[in-house]
Coordinates of C-alpha atoms in Angstrom, one line a residue:
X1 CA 103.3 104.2 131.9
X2 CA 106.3 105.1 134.0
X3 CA 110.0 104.4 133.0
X4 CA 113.0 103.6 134.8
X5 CA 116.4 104.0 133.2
X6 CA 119.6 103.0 134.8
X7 CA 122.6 103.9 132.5
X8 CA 125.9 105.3 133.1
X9 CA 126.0 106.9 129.3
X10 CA 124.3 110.4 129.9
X11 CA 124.0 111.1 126.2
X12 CA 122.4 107.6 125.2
X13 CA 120.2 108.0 128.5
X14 CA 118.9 111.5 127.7
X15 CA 118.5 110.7 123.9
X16 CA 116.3 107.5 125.3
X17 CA 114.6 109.4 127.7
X18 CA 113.6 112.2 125.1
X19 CA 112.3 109.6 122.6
X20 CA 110.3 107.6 125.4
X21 CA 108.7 111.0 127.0
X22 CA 107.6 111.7 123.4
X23 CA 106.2 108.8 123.1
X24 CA 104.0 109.0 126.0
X25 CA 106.0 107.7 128.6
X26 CA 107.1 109.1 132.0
X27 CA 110.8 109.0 131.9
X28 CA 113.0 109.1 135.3
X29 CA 116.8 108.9 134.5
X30 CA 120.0 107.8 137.0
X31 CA 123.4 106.9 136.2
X32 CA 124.5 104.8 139.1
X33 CA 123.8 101.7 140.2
X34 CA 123.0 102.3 143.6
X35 CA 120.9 105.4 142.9
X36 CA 119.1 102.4 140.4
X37 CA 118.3 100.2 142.9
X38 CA 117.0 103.2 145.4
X39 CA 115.0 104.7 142.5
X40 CA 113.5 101.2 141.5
X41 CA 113.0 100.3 144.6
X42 CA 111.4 103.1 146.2
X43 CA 109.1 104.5 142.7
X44 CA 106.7 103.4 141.3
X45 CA 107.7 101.8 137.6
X46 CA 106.2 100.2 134.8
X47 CA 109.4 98.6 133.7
X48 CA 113.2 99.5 134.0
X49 CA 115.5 100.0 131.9
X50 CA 118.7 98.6 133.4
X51 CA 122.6 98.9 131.8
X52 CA 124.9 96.0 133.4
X53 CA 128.0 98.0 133.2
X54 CA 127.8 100.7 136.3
X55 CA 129.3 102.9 138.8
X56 CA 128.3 102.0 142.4
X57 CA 126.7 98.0 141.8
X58 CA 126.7 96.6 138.4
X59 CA 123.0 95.8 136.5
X60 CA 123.4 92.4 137.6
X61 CA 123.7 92.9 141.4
X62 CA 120.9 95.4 140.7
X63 CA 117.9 93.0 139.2
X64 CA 119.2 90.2 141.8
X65 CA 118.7 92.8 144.6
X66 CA 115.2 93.9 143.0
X67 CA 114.1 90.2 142.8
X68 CA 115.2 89.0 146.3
X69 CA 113.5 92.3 147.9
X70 CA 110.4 90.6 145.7
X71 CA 110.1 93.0 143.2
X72 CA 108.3 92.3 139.8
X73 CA 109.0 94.9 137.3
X74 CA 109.7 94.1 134.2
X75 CA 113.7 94.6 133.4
X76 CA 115.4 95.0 130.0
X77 CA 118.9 94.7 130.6
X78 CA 121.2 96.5 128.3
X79 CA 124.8 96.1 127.3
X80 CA 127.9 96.3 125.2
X81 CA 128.6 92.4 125.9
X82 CA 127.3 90.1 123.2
X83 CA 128.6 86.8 124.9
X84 CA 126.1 83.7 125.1
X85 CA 127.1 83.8 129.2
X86 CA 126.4 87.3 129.4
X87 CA 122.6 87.0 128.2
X88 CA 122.3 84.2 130.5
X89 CA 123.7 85.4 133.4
X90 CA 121.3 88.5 132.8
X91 CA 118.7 86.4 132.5
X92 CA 119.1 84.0 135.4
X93 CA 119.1 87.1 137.6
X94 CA 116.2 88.2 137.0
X95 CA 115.9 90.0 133.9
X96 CA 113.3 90.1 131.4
X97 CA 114.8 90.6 128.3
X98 CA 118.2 91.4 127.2
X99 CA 119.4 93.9 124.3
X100 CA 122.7 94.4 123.2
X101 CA 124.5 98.2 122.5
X102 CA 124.4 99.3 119.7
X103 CA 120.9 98.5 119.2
X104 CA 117.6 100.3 116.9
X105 CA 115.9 102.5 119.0
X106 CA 113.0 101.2 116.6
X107 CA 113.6 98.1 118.6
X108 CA 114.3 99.2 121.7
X109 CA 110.6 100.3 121.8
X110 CA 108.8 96.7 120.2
X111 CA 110.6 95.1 123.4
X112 CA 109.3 97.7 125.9
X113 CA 105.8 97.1 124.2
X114 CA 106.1 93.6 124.2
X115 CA 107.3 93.3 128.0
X116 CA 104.3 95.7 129.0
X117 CA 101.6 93.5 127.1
X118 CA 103.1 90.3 128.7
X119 CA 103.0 91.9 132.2
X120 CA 99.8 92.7 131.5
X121 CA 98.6 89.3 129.9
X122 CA 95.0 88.4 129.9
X123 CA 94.6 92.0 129.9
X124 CA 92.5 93.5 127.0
X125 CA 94.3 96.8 125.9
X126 CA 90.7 97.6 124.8
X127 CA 88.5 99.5 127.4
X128 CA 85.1 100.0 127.1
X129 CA 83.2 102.1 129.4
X130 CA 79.6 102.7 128.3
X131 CA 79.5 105.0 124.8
X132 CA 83.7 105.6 125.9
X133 CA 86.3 103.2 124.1
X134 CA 89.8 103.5 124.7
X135 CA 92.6 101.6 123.1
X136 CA 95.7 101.8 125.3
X137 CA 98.0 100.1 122.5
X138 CA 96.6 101.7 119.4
X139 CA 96.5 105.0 121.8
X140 CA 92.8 105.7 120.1
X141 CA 89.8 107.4 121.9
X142 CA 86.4 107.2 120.9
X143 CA 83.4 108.1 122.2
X144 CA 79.9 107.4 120.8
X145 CA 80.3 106.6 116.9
X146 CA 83.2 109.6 116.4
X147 CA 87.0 109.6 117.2
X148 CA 88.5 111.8 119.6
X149 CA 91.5 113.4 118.9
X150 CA 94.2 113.9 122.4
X151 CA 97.5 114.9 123.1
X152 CA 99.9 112.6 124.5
X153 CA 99.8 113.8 127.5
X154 CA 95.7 114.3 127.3
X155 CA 95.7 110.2 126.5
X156 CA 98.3 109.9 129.4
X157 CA 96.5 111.4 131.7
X158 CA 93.3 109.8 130.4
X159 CA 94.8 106.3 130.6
X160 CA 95.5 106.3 134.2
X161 CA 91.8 106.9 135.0
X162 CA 91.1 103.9 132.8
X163 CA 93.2 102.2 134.2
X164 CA 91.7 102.3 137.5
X165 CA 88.2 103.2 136.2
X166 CA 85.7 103.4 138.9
X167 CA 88.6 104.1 141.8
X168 CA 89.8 107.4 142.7
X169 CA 93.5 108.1 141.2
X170 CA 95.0 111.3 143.4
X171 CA 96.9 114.4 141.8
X172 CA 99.9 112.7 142.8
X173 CA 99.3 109.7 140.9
X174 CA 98.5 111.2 138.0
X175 CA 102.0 113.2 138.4
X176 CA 104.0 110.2 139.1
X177 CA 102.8 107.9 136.5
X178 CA 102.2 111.1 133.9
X179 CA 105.3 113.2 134.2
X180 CA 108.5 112.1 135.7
X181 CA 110.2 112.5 138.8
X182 CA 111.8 115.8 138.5
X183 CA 109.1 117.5 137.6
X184 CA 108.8 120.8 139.7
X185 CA 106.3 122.5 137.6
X186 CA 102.9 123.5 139.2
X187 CA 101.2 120.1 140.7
X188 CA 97.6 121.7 139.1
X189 CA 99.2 120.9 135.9
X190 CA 96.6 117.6 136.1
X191 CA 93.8 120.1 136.8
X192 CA 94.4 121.5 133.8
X193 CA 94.1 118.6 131.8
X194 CA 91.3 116.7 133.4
X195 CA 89.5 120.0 132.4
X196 CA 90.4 119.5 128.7
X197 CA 89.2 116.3 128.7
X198 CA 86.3 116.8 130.4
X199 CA 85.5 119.1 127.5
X200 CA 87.0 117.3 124.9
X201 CA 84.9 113.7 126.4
X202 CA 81.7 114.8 128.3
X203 CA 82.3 117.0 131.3
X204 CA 80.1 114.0 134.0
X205 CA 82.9 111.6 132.5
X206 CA 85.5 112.4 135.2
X207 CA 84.3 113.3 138.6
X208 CA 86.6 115.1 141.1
X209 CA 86.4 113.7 144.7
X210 CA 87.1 116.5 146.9
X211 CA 90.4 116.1 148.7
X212 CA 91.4 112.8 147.3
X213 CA 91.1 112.8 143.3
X214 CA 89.5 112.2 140.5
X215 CA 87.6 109.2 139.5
X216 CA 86.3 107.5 135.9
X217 CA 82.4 107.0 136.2
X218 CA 81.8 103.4 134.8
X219 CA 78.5 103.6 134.5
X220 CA 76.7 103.5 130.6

């Protein structure tokens, strides 16, 4: 899943962001509200991470400019107001949920988890494809009767194929979703962990489609 985080305090932004990569997550950071709106706007996100008080356009002016444009990320607002009116007003903009500084980073994450499983609703976080089971919210991989054991970014990489199992997800997709925006490392990176899978799985699991991708076989 890929993670957008708008907030003016480097320190509290890079401390989030380290947390959320090691969780799994891709993690882009900005600290301006216009750059915020560009980034969310123009990227690909999961959800976004969005402080009210910023340089350029407040969060506010920031979800209500996402919404109008007719985008549907999820947004958790955050902020160092703790007013009734300020929750609302975030709220009636747009926002998804609302979560005041300071704040647990323990909780931080139960809300990001809770607004991906509601985006995702009716959506079992259980995918089975043939003797291949993978749990996307207990982060488990099995295949066949055993357990297999995966990185985080093995499972990251993984998930995005499940995801779209039966479709072929490009390099850059993997990339996007997988590592973060800044990333200027070698873009074969993901060829280097679809071959660990494929021998840490079943090497016919993952098929490579010449020029495009890669692709999940659904079949049993």
């Amino acid at each position: 899943m890929r993670l957008l985080i708008v907030e003016d305090e480097k320190r509290l932004a890079l401390s989030l962001a380290r947390g959320l990569t090691a969780e799994g997550y891709a993690v882009d950071v900005v600290h301006d509200g216009r750059e915020g709106l560009h980034q969310a706007s123009e990227g690909t996100y999961d959800l976004v991470i969005l402080d009210i008080m910023l340089p350029g356009l407040n969060g506010y002016r920031v979800c209500a400019a996402l919404r109008a444009a007719g985008h549907e990320v999820p947004i958790l607002m955050l902020t160092a107001k703790d007013g009734e009116y300020d929750e609302a007003e975030g709220l009636d903009t747009g926002a998804d949920d609302y979560l005041t500084k300071p704040f647990s980073y323990v909780v931080l994450g139960a809300r990001i988890k809770a607004l991906l499983r509601r985006r995702g609703a009716g959506a079992s976080p259980v995918h089975v494809h043939g003797d291949l089971k993978v749990d996307t919210a207990a982060r488990r991989v099995f295949l066949g009767e055993g357990e297999v054991s995966l990185t985080t970014k093995e499972f990251s990489v993984l998930e995005q194929l499940v995801l779209r199992a039966g479709e072929v997800v490009s390099k850059s997709e993997i990339l996007e979703h997988v590592w973060d925006f800044a990333y200027e490392g070698d873009p074969n990176i993901v060829e280097v962990y679809i071959s660990t899978l494929r021998r840490k799985l079943r090497p016919g699991l993952i098929r490579t489609v010449r020029g495009a991708g890669y692709r999940l076989e659904t079949s049993p």
